[in-house]
């Protein structure tokens, strides 16, 4: 078989590689949340410590980088607690024209 026809053949992947790619995230969500909380805690501690140091010029770069790390860990922590798309897909909102969920009509002054 000529070498130029090899790119047309389907790629063969061993079953172990297929299972590994479909397995999902390497670290479960609980561990990610714990790591994010620990990162926020450490970054906040270092930020406070560098903010209280007297030769401020010496610790200013560390203070700045720690502040950026705190923002990053905070965004990571926040993103881990967002509602998952599959949960939102299970309970769809009723259509705007659907009145089956509306509250009962208010009483009139007559009755």
mmCIF file of N, CA and C in Angstrom:
data_model
loop_
_atom_site.group_PDB
_atom_site.id
_atom_site.type_symbol
_atom_site.label_atom_id
_atom_site.label_comp_id
_atom_site.label_asym_id
_atom_site.label_seq_id
_atom_site.Cartn_x
_atom_site.Cartn_y
_atom_site.Cartn_z
ATOM 1 N N UNK A 1 0.847 -1.170 0.000
ATOM 2 C CA UNK A 1 0.000 0.000 0.000
ATOM 3 C C UNK A 1 0.893 1.234 0.000
ATOM 4 N N UNK A 2 0.621 2.195 -0.896
ATOM 5 C CA UNK A 2 1.453 3.401 -0.946
ATOM 6 C C UNK A 2 1.270 4.248 0.305
ATOM 7 N N UNK A 3 2.275 5.030 0.599
ATOM 8 C CA UNK A 3 2.259 5.854 1.803
ATOM 9 C C UNK A 3 1.209 6.961 1.754
ATOM 10 N N UNK A 4 0.883 7.476 0.568
ATOM 11 C CA UNK A 4 -0.063 8.581 0.508
ATOM 12 C C UNK A 4 -1.506 8.152 0.771
ATOM 13 N N UNK A 5 -1.821 6.858 0.745
ATOM 14 C CA UNK A 5 -3.173 6.381 1.039
ATOM 15 C C UNK A 5 -3.406 6.149 2.534
ATOM 16 N N UNK A 6 -2.389 6.241 3.354
ATOM 17 C CA UNK A 6 -2.545 5.946 4.772
ATOM 18 C C UNK A 6 -3.418 6.974 5.492
ATOM 19 N N UNK A 7 -3.424 8.210 5.046
ATOM 20 C CA UNK A 7 -4.217 9.222 5.743
ATOM 21 C C UNK A 7 -5.708 9.022 5.526
ATOM 22 N N UNK A 8 -6.118 8.197 4.570
ATOM 23 C CA UNK A 8 -7.526 7.948 4.312
ATOM 24 C C UNK A 8 -8.090 6.843 5.198
ATOM 25 N N UNK A 9 -7.248 6.061 5.808
ATOM 26 C CA UNK A 9 -7.709 4.973 6.667
ATOM 27 C C UNK A 9 -8.233 5.529 7.982
ATOM 28 N N UNK A 10 -9.248 4.901 8.576
ATOM 29 C CA UNK A 10 -9.723 5.379 9.873
ATOM 30 C C UNK A 10 -8.665 5.160 10.944
ATOM 31 N N UNK A 11 -8.568 6.114 11.821
ATOM 32 C CA UNK A 11 -7.582 6.011 12.890
ATOM 33 C C UNK A 11 -8.014 4.938 13.880
ATOM 34 N N UNK A 12 -7.081 4.098 14.238
ATOM 35 C CA UNK A 12 -7.381 3.036 15.199
ATOM 36 C C UNK A 12 -6.850 3.452 16.560
ATOM 37 N N UNK A 13 -7.752 3.498 17.520
ATOM 38 C CA UNK A 13 -7.340 3.806 18.888
ATOM 39 C C UNK A 13 -7.635 2.596 19.750
ATOM 40 N N UNK A 14 -6.715 2.240 20.619
ATOM 41 C CA UNK A 14 -6.980 1.116 21.515
ATOM 42 C C UNK A 14 -8.156 1.419 22.438
ATOM 43 N N UNK A 15 -8.872 0.401 22.923
ATOM 44 C CA UNK A 15 -10.031 0.630 23.794
ATOM 45 C C UNK A 15 -9.692 1.406 25.055
ATOM 46 N N UNK A 16 -8.498 1.240 25.585
ATOM 47 C CA UNK A 16 -8.126 1.957 26.811
ATOM 48 C C UNK A 16 -8.088 3.460 26.567
ATOM 49 N N UNK A 17 -7.603 3.879 25.393
ATOM 50 C CA UNK A 17 -7.559 5.305 25.080
ATOM 51 C C UNK A 17 -8.960 5.876 24.918
ATOM 52 N N UNK A 18 -9.872 5.109 24.308
ATOM 53 C CA UNK A 18 -11.240 5.582 24.151
ATOM 54 C C UNK A 18 -11.924 5.746 25.501
ATOM 55 N N UNK A 19 -11.712 4.797 26.386
ATOM 56 C CA UNK A 19 -12.340 4.873 27.712
ATOM 57 C C UNK A 19 -11.784 6.051 28.496
ATOM 58 N N UNK A 20 -10.503 6.315 28.363
ATOM 59 C CA UNK A 20 -9.890 7.400 29.104
ATOM 60 C C UNK A 20 -10.393 8.752 28.624
ATOM 61 N N UNK A 21 -10.646 8.909 27.338
ATOM 62 C CA UNK A 21 -11.098 10.202 26.830
ATOM 63 C C UNK A 21 -12.560 10.464 27.179
ATOM 64 N N UNK A 22 -13.365 9.417 27.402
ATOM 65 C CA UNK A 22 -14.773 9.580 27.734
ATOM 66 C C UNK A 22 -15.034 9.569 29.237
ATOM 67 N N UNK A 23 -14.001 9.466 30.039
ATOM 68 C CA UNK A 23 -14.172 9.297 31.475
ATOM 69 C C UNK A 23 -14.625 10.576 32.167
ATOM 70 N N UNK A 24 -14.372 11.745 31.615
ATOM 71 C CA UNK A 24 -14.770 12.989 32.250
ATOM 72 C C UNK A 24 -13.583 13.686 32.877
ATOM 73 N N UNK A 25 -13.842 14.584 33.820
ATOM 74 C CA UNK A 25 -12.742 15.348 34.421
ATOM 75 C C UNK A 25 -11.838 14.450 35.260
ATOM 76 N N UNK A 26 -10.583 14.850 35.350
ATOM 77 C CA UNK A 26 -9.618 14.066 36.121
ATOM 78 C C UNK A 26 -9.872 14.170 37.617
ATOM 79 N N UNK A 27 -10.372 15.316 38.057
ATOM 80 C CA UNK A 27 -10.633 15.546 39.470
ATOM 81 C C UNK A 27 -12.128 15.823 39.628
ATOM 82 N N UNK A 28 -12.757 15.175 40.599
ATOM 83 C CA UNK A 28 -14.202 15.360 40.769
ATOM 84 C C UNK A 28 -14.511 16.763 41.299
ATOM 85 N N UNK A 29 -15.763 17.135 41.249
ATOM 86 C CA UNK A 29 -16.188 18.502 41.570
ATOM 87 C C UNK A 29 -15.949 18.839 43.039
ATOM 88 N N UNK A 30 -16.091 17.865 43.919
ATOM 89 C CA UNK A 30 -15.878 18.126 45.346
ATOM 90 C C UNK A 30 -14.422 18.479 45.627
ATOM 91 N N UNK A 31 -13.497 17.766 44.989
ATOM 92 C CA UNK A 31 -12.075 18.057 45.167
ATOM 93 C C UNK A 31 -11.724 19.405 44.557
ATOM 94 N N UNK A 32 -12.312 19.729 43.405
ATOM 95 C CA UNK A 32 -12.061 21.036 42.793
ATOM 96 C C UNK A 32 -12.548 22.164 43.692
ATOM 97 N N UNK A 33 -13.709 21.984 44.309
ATOM 98 C CA UNK A 33 -14.225 23.013 45.219
ATOM 99 C C UNK A 33 -13.323 23.176 46.424
ATOM 100 N N UNK A 34 -12.816 22.067 46.945
ATOM 101 C CA UNK A 34 -11.911 22.136 48.097
ATOM 102 C C UNK A 34 -10.618 22.850 47.724
ATOM 103 N N UNK A 35 -10.063 22.537 46.551
ATOM 104 C CA UNK A 35 -8.834 23.191 46.105
ATOM 105 C C UNK A 35 -9.052 24.683 45.861
ATOM 106 N N UNK A 36 -10.194 25.032 45.312
ATOM 107 C CA UNK A 36 -10.485 26.449 45.064
ATOM 108 C C UNK A 36 -10.614 27.215 46.378
ATOM 109 N N UNK A 37 -11.280 26.609 47.365
ATOM 110 C CA UNK A 37 -11.412 27.266 48.674
ATOM 111 C C UNK A 37 -10.050 27.426 49.340
ATOM 112 N N UNK A 38 -9.219 26.393 49.247
ATOM 113 C CA UNK A 38 -7.880 26.482 49.837
ATOM 114 C C UNK A 38 -7.053 27.554 49.140
ATOM 115 N N UNK A 39 -7.177 27.651 47.820
ATOM 116 C CA UNK A 39 -6.457 28.680 47.078
ATOM 117 C C UNK A 39 -6.888 30.079 47.469
ATOM 118 N N UNK A 40 -8.189 30.270 47.637
ATOM 119 C CA UNK A 40 -8.696 31.579 48.069
ATOM 120 C C UNK A 40 -8.165 31.903 49.462
ATOM 121 N N UNK A 41 -8.181 30.926 50.349
ATOM 122 C CA UNK A 41 -7.724 31.149 51.721
ATOM 123 C C UNK A 41 -6.243 31.503 51.765
ATOM 124 N N UNK A 42 -5.423 30.765 51.041
ATOM 125 C CA UNK A 42 -3.979 31.034 51.042
ATOM 126 C C UNK A 42 -3.692 32.382 50.395
ATOM 127 N N UNK A 43 -4.324 32.669 49.276
ATOM 128 C CA UNK A 43 -4.084 33.944 48.597
ATOM 129 C C UNK A 43 -4.508 35.116 49.473
ATOM 130 N N UNK A 44 -5.641 34.971 50.159
ATOM 131 C CA UNK A 44 -6.089 36.043 51.042
ATOM 132 C C UNK A 44 -5.124 36.236 52.207
ATOM 133 N N UNK A 45 -4.626 35.140 52.770
ATOM 134 C CA UNK A 45 -3.667 35.239 53.863
ATOM 135 C C UNK A 45 -2.381 35.919 53.441
ATOM 136 N N UNK A 46 -1.846 35.531 52.286
ATOM 137 C CA UNK A 46 -0.606 36.150 51.802
ATOM 138 C C UNK A 46 -0.857 37.613 51.448
ATOM 139 N N UNK A 47 -2.025 37.920 50.905
ATOM 140 C CA UNK A 47 -2.353 39.303 50.559
ATOM 141 C C UNK A 47 -2.391 40.183 51.811
ATOM 142 N N UNK A 48 -2.998 39.690 52.868
ATOM 143 C CA UNK A 48 -3.045 40.455 54.116
ATOM 144 C C UNK A 48 -1.648 40.603 54.704
ATOM 145 N N UNK A 49 -0.883 39.525 54.677
ATOM 146 C CA UNK A 49 0.466 39.571 55.254
ATOM 147 C C UNK A 49 1.356 40.554 54.503
ATOM 148 N N UNK A 50 1.314 40.506 53.165
ATOM 149 C CA UNK A 50 2.154 41.435 52.401
ATOM 150 C C UNK A 50 1.657 42.869 52.530
ATOM 151 N N UNK A 51 0.367 43.046 52.796
ATOM 152 C CA UNK A 51 -0.155 44.401 52.985
ATOM 153 C C UNK A 51 0.283 45.032 54.293
ATOM 154 N N UNK A 52 0.622 44.197 55.282
ATOM 155 C CA UNK A 52 1.026 44.734 56.591
ATOM 156 C C UNK A 52 2.537 44.892 56.743
ATOM 157 N N UNK A 53 3.310 44.505 55.762
ATOM 158 C CA UNK A 53 4.766 44.609 55.872
ATOM 159 C C UNK A 53 5.216 46.054 55.726
ATOM 160 N N UNK A 54 6.196 46.451 56.503
ATOM 161 C CA UNK A 54 6.631 47.843 56.537
ATOM 162 C C UNK A 54 7.435 48.273 55.318
ATOM 163 N N UNK A 55 8.492 47.581 54.927
ATOM 164 C CA UNK A 55 9.139 48.070 53.685
ATOM 165 C C UNK A 55 8.249 47.715 52.492
ATOM 166 N N UNK A 56 7.239 48.536 52.268
ATOM 167 C CA UNK A 56 6.204 48.216 51.275
ATOM 168 C C UNK A 56 6.773 48.027 49.869
ATOM 169 N N UNK A 57 7.782 48.777 49.538
ATOM 170 C CA UNK A 57 8.358 48.692 48.198
ATOM 171 C C UNK A 57 8.912 47.292 47.930
ATOM 172 N N UNK A 58 9.406 46.649 48.968
ATOM 173 C CA UNK A 58 9.995 45.311 48.831
ATOM 174 C C UNK A 58 8.923 44.264 48.530
ATOM 175 N N UNK A 59 7.731 44.377 49.134
ATOM 176 C CA UNK A 59 6.692 43.370 49.010
ATOM 177 C C UNK A 59 5.598 43.731 47.997
ATOM 178 N N UNK A 60 5.722 44.880 47.352
ATOM 179 C CA UNK A 60 4.680 45.317 46.438
ATOM 180 C C UNK A 60 4.457 44.358 45.260
ATOM 181 N N UNK A 61 5.495 43.832 44.596
ATOM 182 C CA UNK A 61 5.229 42.887 43.498
ATOM 183 C C UNK A 61 4.518 41.613 43.977
ATOM 184 N N UNK A 62 4.915 41.071 45.116
ATOM 185 C CA UNK A 62 4.260 39.885 45.659
ATOM 186 C C UNK A 62 2.808 40.198 46.025
ATOM 187 N N UNK A 63 2.576 41.369 46.578
ATOM 188 C CA UNK A 63 1.229 41.788 46.950
ATOM 189 C C UNK A 63 0.337 41.898 45.705
ATOM 190 N N UNK A 64 0.881 42.459 44.625
ATOM 191 C CA UNK A 64 0.121 42.614 43.391
ATOM 192 C C UNK A 64 -0.213 41.257 42.773
ATOM 193 N N UNK A 65 0.775 40.374 42.673
ATOM 194 C CA UNK A 65 0.537 39.056 42.091
ATOM 195 C C UNK A 65 -0.415 38.221 42.942
ATOM 196 N N UNK A 66 -0.321 38.377 44.255
ATOM 197 C CA UNK A 66 -1.230 37.641 45.127
ATOM 198 C C UNK A 66 -2.653 38.151 44.983
ATOM 199 N N UNK A 67 -2.817 39.459 44.773
ATOM 200 C CA UNK A 67 -4.146 40.005 44.533
ATOM 201 C C UNK A 67 -4.756 39.451 43.259
ATOM 202 N N UNK A 68 -3.943 39.324 42.206
ATOM 203 C CA UNK A 68 -4.445 38.744 40.963
ATOM 204 C C UNK A 68 -4.767 37.258 41.145
ATOM 205 N N UNK A 69 -3.955 36.559 41.934
ATOM 206 C CA UNK A 69 -4.234 35.146 42.206
ATOM 207 C C UNK A 69 -5.533 35.002 42.996
ATOM 208 N N UNK A 70 -5.781 35.916 43.924
ATOM 209 C CA UNK A 70 -7.016 35.886 44.686
ATOM 210 C C UNK A 70 -8.228 36.067 43.767
ATOM 211 N N UNK A 71 -8.125 36.971 42.821
ATOM 212 C CA UNK A 71 -9.219 37.164 41.864
ATOM 213 C C UNK A 71 -9.425 35.901 41.028
ATOM 214 N N UNK A 72 -8.341 35.276 40.594
ATOM 215 C CA UNK A 72 -8.440 34.053 39.807
ATOM 216 C C UNK A 72 -9.061 32.907 40.585
ATOM 217 N N UNK A 73 -8.599 32.701 41.818
ATOM 218 C CA UNK A 73 -9.170 31.633 42.647
ATOM 219 C C UNK A 73 -10.634 31.910 42.968
ATOM 220 N N UNK A 74 -10.971 33.179 43.168
ATOM 221 C CA UNK A 74 -12.356 33.524 43.454
ATOM 222 C C UNK A 74 -13.261 33.230 42.258
ATOM 223 N N UNK A 75 -12.810 33.566 41.063
ATOM 224 C CA UNK A 75 -13.600 33.274 39.861
ATOM 225 C C UNK A 75 -13.733 31.767 39.643
ATOM 226 N N UNK A 76 -12.654 31.026 39.906
ATOM 227 C CA UNK A 76 -12.702 29.571 39.777
ATOM 228 C C UNK A 76 -13.711 29.001 40.787
ATOM 229 N N UNK A 77 -13.634 29.469 42.028
ATOM 230 C CA UNK A 77 -14.543 28.998 43.078
ATOM 231 C C UNK A 77 -15.986 29.331 42.709
ATOM 232 N N UNK A 78 -16.221 30.525 42.209
ATOM 233 C CA UNK A 78 -17.572 30.943 41.818
ATOM 234 C C UNK A 78 -18.101 30.080 40.676
ATOM 235 N N UNK A 79 -17.240 29.768 39.711
ATOM 236 C CA UNK A 79 -17.691 28.991 38.554
ATOM 237 C C UNK A 79 -18.031 27.553 38.923
ATOM 238 N N UNK A 80 -17.462 27.036 40.000
ATOM 239 C CA UNK A 80 -17.756 25.662 40.411
ATOM 240 C C UNK A 80 -19.132 25.534 41.052
ATOM 241 N N UNK A 81 -19.739 26.633 41.460
ATOM 242 C CA UNK A 81 -21.043 26.601 42.096
ATOM 243 C C UNK A 81 -22.170 27.085 41.183
ATOM 244 N N UNK A 82 -21.881 27.322 39.896
ATOM 245 C CA UNK A 82 -22.930 27.698 38.954
ATOM 246 C C UNK A 82 -23.818 26.489 38.689
ATOM 247 N N UNK A 83 -25.104 26.717 38.400
ATOM 248 C CA UNK A 83 -25.967 25.573 38.075
ATOM 249 C C UNK A 83 -25.495 24.901 36.792
ATOM 250 N N UNK A 84 -25.501 23.586 36.794
ATOM 251 C CA UNK A 84 -25.055 22.836 35.628
ATOM 252 C C UNK A 84 -26.122 22.889 34.541
ATOM 253 N N UNK A 85 -25.712 22.898 33.269
ATOM 254 C CA UNK A 85 -26.688 22.991 32.174
ATOM 255 C C UNK A 85 -27.679 21.827 32.160
ATOM 256 N N UNK A 86 -27.266 20.624 32.542
ATOM 257 C CA UNK A 86 -28.201 19.504 32.511
ATOM 258 C C UNK A 86 -29.296 19.646 33.556
ATOM 259 N N UNK A 87 -29.040 20.355 34.650
ATOM 260 C CA UNK A 87 -30.093 20.600 35.635
ATOM 261 C C UNK A 87 -31.091 21.617 35.104
ATOM 262 N N UNK A 88 -30.605 22.631 34.391
ATOM 263 C CA UNK A 88 -31.499 23.635 33.834
ATOM 264 C C UNK A 88 -32.351 23.040 32.717
ATOM 265 N N UNK A 89 -31.845 22.062 32.008
ATOM 266 C CA UNK A 89 -32.575 21.481 30.888
ATOM 267 C C UNK A 89 -33.718 20.582 31.368
ATOM 268 N N UNK A 90 -33.647 20.069 32.577
ATOM 269 C CA UNK A 90 -34.681 19.171 33.082
ATOM 270 C C UNK A 90 -35.982 19.892 33.403
ATOM 271 N N UNK A 91 -35.910 21.115 33.857
ATOM 272 C CA UNK A 91 -37.130 21.833 34.233
ATOM 273 C C UNK A 91 -37.274 23.069 33.345
ATOM 274 N N UNK A 92 -37.827 22.900 32.142
ATOM 275 C CA UNK A 92 -37.951 24.048 31.245
ATOM 276 C C UNK A 92 -39.014 25.019 31.732
ATOM 277 N N UNK A 93 -38.828 26.264 31.392
ATOM 278 C CA UNK A 93 -39.807 27.290 31.746
ATOM 279 C C UNK A 93 -41.036 27.139 30.869
ATOM 280 N N UNK A 94 -42.203 27.450 31.397
ATOM 281 C CA UNK A 94 -43.391 27.399 30.550
ATOM 282 C C UNK A 94 -43.350 28.520 29.522
ATOM 283 N N UNK A 95 -44.014 28.291 28.398
ATOM 284 C CA UNK A 95 -44.049 29.288 27.340
ATOM 285 C C UNK A 95 -44.814 30.521 27.814
ATOM 286 N N UNK A 96 -44.554 31.650 27.197
ATOM 287 C CA UNK A 96 -45.192 32.893 27.647
ATOM 288 C C UNK A 96 -46.697 32.869 27.430
ATOM 289 N N UNK A 97 -47.207 32.114 26.448
ATOM 290 C CA UNK A 97 -48.633 32.040 26.195
ATOM 291 C C UNK A 97 -49.331 31.002 27.059
ATOM 292 N N UNK A 98 -48.571 30.194 27.773
ATOM 293 C CA UNK A 98 -49.144 29.134 28.599
ATOM 294 C C UNK A 98 -49.675 29.736 29.889
ATOM 295 N N UNK A 99 -51.010 29.643 30.117
ATOM 296 C CA UNK A 99 -51.616 30.237 31.313
ATOM 297 C C UNK A 99 -52.031 29.187 32.329
ATOM 298 N N UNK A 100 -51.625 27.932 32.136
ATOM 299 C CA UNK A 100 -52.033 26.877 33.066
ATOM 300 C C UNK A 100 -51.395 27.058 34.439
ATOM 301 N N UNK A 101 -50.292 27.770 34.512
ATOM 302 C CA UNK A 101 -49.601 27.981 35.780
ATOM 303 C C UNK A 101 -49.982 29.309 36.429
ATOM 304 N N UNK A 102 -50.817 30.106 35.780
ATOM 305 C CA UNK A 102 -51.166 31.440 36.284
ATOM 306 C C UNK A 102 -52.013 31.341 37.537
ATOM 307 N N UNK A 103 -51.988 32.369 38.342
ATOM 308 C CA UNK A 103 -52.783 32.404 39.568
ATOM 309 C C UNK A 103 -54.263 32.589 39.213
ATOM 310 N N UNK A 104 -55.164 32.173 40.092
ATOM 311 C CA UNK A 104 -56.579 32.306 39.786
ATOM 312 C C UNK A 104 -56.987 33.773 39.656
ATOM 313 N N UNK A 105 -58.028 33.983 38.900
ATOM 314 C CA UNK A 105 -58.477 35.349 38.636
ATOM 315 C C UNK A 105 -58.906 36.025 39.931
ATOM 316 N N UNK A 106 -58.662 37.317 40.015
ATOM 317 C CA UNK A 106 -59.028 38.066 41.221
ATOM 318 C C UNK A 106 -60.553 38.243 41.279
ATOM 319 N N UNK A 107 -61.058 38.348 42.491
ATOM 320 C CA UNK A 107 -62.504 38.541 42.665
ATOM 321 C C UNK A 107 -62.890 39.945 42.215
ATOM 322 N N UNK A 108 -64.088 40.020 41.730
ATOM 323 C CA UNK A 108 -64.581 41.331 41.322
ATOM 324 C C UNK A 108 -65.235 41.995 42.519
ATOM 325 N N UNK A 109 -65.533 43.251 42.390
ATOM 326 C CA UNK A 109 -66.157 44.002 43.493
ATOM 327 C C UNK A 109 -67.575 43.524 43.765
ATOM 328 N N UNK A 110 -68.211 42.841 42.815
ATOM 329 C CA UNK A 110 -69.576 42.404 42.981
ATOM 330 C C UNK A 110 -69.697 41.182 43.878
ATOM 331 N N UNK A 111 -68.717 40.346 43.890
ATOM 332 C CA UNK A 111 -68.970 39.105 44.534
ATOM 333 C C UNK A 111 -68.012 38.662 45.521
#
